[in-house]
XYZ file of C-alpha atoms in Angstrom:
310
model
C -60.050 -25.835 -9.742
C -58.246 -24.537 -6.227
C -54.965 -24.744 -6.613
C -52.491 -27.452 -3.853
C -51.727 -25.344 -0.457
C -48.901 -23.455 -0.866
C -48.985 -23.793 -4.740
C -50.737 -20.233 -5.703
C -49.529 -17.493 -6.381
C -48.116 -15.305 -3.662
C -47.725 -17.831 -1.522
C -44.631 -18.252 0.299
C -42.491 -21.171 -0.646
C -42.622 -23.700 2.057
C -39.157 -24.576 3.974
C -38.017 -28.065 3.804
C -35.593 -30.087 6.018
C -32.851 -30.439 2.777
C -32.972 -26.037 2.523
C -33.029 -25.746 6.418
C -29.928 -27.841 6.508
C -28.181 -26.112 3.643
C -28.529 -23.130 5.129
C -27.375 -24.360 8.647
C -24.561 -25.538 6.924
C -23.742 -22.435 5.087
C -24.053 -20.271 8.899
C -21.687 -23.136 10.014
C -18.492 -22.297 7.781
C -19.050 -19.006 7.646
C -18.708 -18.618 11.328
C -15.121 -19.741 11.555
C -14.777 -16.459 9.014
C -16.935 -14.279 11.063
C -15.265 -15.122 14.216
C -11.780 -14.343 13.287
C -13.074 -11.219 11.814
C -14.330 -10.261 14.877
C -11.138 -11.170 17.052
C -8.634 -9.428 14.671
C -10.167 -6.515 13.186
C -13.308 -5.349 15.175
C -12.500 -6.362 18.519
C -8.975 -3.843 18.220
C -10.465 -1.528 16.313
C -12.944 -0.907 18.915
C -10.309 -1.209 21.885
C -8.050 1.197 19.796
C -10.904 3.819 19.188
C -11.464 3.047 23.052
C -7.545 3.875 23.987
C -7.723 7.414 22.502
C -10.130 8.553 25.233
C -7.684 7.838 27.078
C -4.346 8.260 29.419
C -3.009 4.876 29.007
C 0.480 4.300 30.458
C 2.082 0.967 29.537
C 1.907 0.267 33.360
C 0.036 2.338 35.857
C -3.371 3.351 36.419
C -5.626 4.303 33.402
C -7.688 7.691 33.076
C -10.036 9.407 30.830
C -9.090 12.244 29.104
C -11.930 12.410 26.640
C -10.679 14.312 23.277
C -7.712 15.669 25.001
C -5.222 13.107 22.764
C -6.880 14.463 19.178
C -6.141 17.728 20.334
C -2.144 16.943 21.942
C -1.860 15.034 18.214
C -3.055 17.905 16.268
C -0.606 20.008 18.112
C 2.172 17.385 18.136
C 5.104 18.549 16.014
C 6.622 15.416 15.515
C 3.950 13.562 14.448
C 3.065 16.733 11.905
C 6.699 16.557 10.488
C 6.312 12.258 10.054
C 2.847 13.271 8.004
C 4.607 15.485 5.799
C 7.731 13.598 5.341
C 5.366 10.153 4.264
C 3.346 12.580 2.104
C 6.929 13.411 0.534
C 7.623 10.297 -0.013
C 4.019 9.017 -1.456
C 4.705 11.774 -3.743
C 8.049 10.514 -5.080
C 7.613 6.703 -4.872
C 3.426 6.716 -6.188
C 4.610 7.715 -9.733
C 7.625 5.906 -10.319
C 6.122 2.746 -9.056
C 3.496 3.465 -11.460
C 4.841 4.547 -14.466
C 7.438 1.913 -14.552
C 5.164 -0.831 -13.547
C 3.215 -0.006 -17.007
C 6.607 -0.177 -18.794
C 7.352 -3.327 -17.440
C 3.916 -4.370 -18.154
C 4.068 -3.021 -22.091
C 7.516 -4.925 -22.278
C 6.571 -8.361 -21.527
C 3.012 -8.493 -22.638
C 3.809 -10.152 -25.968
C 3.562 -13.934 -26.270
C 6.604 -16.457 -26.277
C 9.396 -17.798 -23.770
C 11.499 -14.295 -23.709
C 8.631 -12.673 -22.493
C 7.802 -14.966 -19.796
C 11.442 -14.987 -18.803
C 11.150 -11.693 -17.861
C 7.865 -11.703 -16.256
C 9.753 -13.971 -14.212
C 12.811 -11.776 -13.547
C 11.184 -8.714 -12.448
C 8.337 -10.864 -10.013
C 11.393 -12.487 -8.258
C 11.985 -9.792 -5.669
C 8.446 -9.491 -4.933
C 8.851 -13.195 -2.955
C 11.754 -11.599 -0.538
C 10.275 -10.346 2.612
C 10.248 -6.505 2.753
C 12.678 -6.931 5.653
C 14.986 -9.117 4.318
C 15.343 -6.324 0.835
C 15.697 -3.559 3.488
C 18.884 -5.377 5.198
C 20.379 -6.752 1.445
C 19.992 -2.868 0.502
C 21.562 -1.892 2.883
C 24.315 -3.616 2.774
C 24.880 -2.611 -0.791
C 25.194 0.728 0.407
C 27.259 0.593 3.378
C 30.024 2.535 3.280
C 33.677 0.828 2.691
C 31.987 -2.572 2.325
C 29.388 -2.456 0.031
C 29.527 -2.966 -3.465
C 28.054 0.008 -4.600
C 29.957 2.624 -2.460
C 32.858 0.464 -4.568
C 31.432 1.143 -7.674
C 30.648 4.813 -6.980
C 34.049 5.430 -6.300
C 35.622 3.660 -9.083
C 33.206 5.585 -11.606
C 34.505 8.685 -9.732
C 31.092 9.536 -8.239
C 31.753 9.598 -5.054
C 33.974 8.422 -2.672
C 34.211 4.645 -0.949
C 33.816 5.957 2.269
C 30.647 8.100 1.465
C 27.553 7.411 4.127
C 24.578 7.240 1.955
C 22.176 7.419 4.665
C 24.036 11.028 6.563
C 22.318 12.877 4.190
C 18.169 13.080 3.931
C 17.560 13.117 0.000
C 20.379 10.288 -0.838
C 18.700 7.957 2.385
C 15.312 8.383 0.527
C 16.170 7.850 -2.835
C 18.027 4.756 -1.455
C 14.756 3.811 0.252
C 12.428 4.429 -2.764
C 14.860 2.540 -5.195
C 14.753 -0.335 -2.992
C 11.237 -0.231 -2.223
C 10.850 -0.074 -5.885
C 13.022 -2.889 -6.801
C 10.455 -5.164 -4.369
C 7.293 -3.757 -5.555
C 7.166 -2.921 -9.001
C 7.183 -6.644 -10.055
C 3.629 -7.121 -8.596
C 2.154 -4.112 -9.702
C 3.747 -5.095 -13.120
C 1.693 -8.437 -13.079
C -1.684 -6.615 -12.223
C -1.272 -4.290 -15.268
C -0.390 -6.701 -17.242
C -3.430 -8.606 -16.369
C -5.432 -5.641 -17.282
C -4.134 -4.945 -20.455
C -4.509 -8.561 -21.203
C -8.243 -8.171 -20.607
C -8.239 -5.727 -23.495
C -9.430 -6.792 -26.753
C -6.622 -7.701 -29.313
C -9.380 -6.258 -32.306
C -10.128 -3.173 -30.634
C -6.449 -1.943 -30.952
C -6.131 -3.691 -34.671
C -8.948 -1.441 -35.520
C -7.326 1.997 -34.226
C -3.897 0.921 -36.442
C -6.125 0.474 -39.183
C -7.515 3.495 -38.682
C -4.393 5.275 -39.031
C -2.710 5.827 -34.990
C 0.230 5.307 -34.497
C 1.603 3.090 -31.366
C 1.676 6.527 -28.920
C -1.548 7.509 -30.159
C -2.920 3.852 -29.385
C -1.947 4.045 -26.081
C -3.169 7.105 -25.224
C -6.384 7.150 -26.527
C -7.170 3.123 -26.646
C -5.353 1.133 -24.391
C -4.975 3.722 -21.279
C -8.750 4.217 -21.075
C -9.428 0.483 -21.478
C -7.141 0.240 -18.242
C -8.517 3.216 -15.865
C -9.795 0.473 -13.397
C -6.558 -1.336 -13.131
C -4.944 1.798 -12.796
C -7.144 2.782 -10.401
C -6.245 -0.359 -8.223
C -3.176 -0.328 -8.528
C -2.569 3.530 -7.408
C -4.694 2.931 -4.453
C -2.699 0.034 -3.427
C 0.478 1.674 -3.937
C -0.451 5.383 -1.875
C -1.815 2.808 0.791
C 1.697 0.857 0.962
C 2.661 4.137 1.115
C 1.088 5.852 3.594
C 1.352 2.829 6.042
C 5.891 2.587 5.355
C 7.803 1.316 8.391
C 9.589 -1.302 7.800
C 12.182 0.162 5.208
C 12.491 3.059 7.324
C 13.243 1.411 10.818
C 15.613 -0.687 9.196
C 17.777 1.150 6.655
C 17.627 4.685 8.059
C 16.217 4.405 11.959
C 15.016 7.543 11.092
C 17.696 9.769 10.853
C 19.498 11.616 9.840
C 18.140 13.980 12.628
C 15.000 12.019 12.464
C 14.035 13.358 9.187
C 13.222 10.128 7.399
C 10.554 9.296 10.363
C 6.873 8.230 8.996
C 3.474 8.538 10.460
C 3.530 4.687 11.428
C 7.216 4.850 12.773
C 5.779 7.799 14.369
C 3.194 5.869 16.052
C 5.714 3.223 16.721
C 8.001 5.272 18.574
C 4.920 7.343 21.026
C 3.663 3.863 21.975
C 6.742 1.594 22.740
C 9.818 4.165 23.168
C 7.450 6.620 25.195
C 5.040 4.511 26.552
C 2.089 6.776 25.855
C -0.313 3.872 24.229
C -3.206 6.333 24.319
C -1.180 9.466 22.071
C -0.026 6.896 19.876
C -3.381 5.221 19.550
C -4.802 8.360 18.150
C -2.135 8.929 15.974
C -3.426 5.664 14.785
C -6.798 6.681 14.267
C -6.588 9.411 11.978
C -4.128 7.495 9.911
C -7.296 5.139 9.465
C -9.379 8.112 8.670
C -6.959 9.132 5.871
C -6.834 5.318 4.444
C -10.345 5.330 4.921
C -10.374 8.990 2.549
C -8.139 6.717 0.352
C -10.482 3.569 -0.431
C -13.319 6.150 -0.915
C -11.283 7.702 -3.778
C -10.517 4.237 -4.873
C -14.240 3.316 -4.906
C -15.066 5.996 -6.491
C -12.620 5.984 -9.700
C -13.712 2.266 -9.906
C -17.452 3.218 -10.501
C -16.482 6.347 -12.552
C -14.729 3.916 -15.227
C -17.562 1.583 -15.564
C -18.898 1.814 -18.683
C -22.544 4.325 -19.053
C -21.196 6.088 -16.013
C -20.459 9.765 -15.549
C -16.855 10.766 -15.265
């Protein structure tokens, strides 16, 4: 018996009107999507990558200088000493952000209304604006008027009229604690969500087994969470890496413009010197460093799935 057309086997299967508009429709609100993509990421990314071939004044004439900004940015000292100082800082903020976000995390993860209190309490900064932290901080240490150069100096620490930010290591740690106080709320709500996702019967069977709680997080509940951790580190050296905000607005860079990062950096060659096409570059191999970043991310994702190689 021969088979309807377009029945047997191979044969294609035949479009109708319904499909054809479902898939016109699906083209159609995607677009909105793919537009504003292309406006707000490609379109700049492109123009930037375009700038760094560049002399680009903020006004006069335009000319091509080919690769001579890589080289002027390799060679720039100020933009070396903003790498190093944000690497500094990655350093120092990256683990504490961490390591307390996962004692946070361990705190509250029990059931019942104390807990979720304080889930609460420590997510409430994260809903202030980054800028509006950096001023509340630093009016809490301002010397003579803020309350903390008062309690310093009543604990005999210091003295009221101490300047917390004259002095490089007490303006960071002022930084980091503050950037801390904002952050570590959200990254304590991802963990948490992550060790929430681990089995309740897989740890019951390790105390049976004999662990104790330190070995249970080290050799149960830790591994379980590699791909939170992962995501969460790579979010946190990406914050990181890409710090302005706190910096422009508790320290302005100084003292001596020692507290300067790679994005102030950029900041300051682009709209305090005018030289879009220099600061443009400087731009570009911050990407390729982020870039370097989300590979490592990708790749300690796919390392902690389960069959694959370490």
């Amino acid at each position: 018996m021969t088979p309807p057309t377009g029945l047997g086997r191979g044969a294609a299967p035949r479009r109708t009107p319904a499909r054809a508009g479902v898939r016109l429709a699906g083209a159609a609100l995607t677009a909105p999507a793919l537009a504003m993509i292309a406006v707000f990421f490609y379109v700049p990314l492109v123009t930037m990558l375009w700038m760094t071939l560049h002399d680009w004044p903020l006004l006069g004439e335009r000319r091509f200088v080919g690769l001579r900004n890589y080289r002027d940015a390799l060679d720039d000292v100020a933009f070396r000493n903003a790498v190093l100082f944000t690497f500094e800082y990655t350093l120092i903020s990256t683990p504490v952000l961490l390591v307390l976000a996962l004692a946070l995390a361990l705190l509250v993860r029990r059931s019942g209304h104390a807990a979720r209190f304080f889930q609460g309490l420590y997510f409430m900064p994260v809903v202030i604006g980054l800028a509006a932290g950096s001023f509340l901080w630093l009016f809490l240490f301002q010397s003579d008027i803020g309350p903390v150069s008062h309690l310093a100096d009543r604990l005999g620490l210091t003295s009221r009229n101490t300047d917390w930010f004259a002095d490089k290591t007490s303006a960071l740690l002022v930084v980091i604690a503050m950037v801390t106080w904002k952050v570590v709320g959200l990254q304590m709500l991802l963990l948490l969500a992550g060790l929430q996702a681990i089995p309740a019967e897989v740890e019951e069977a390790a105390r049976v087994d004999g662990a104790n709680k330190w070995q249970t997080l080290r050799h149960i509940t830790l591994p379980l969470l590699r791909p939170t951790l992962a995501l969460v580190l790579v979010f946190s050296v990406a914050g990181s890496l890409l710090a302005f905000d706190q910096f422009f607005i508790m320290t302005s860079g100084g003292p001596t413009n020692s507290t300067i990062t790679a994005v102030y950096e950029i900041y300051r060659t682009s709209f305090i010197q005018f030289k879009l096409g220099l600061g443009a570059t400087f731009s570009a191999l911050l990407m390729i460093v982020l870039v370097l970043v989300s590979a490592l991310q990708l790749y300690l994702l796919r390392s902690s799935e389960p069959g694959s190689e370490p």
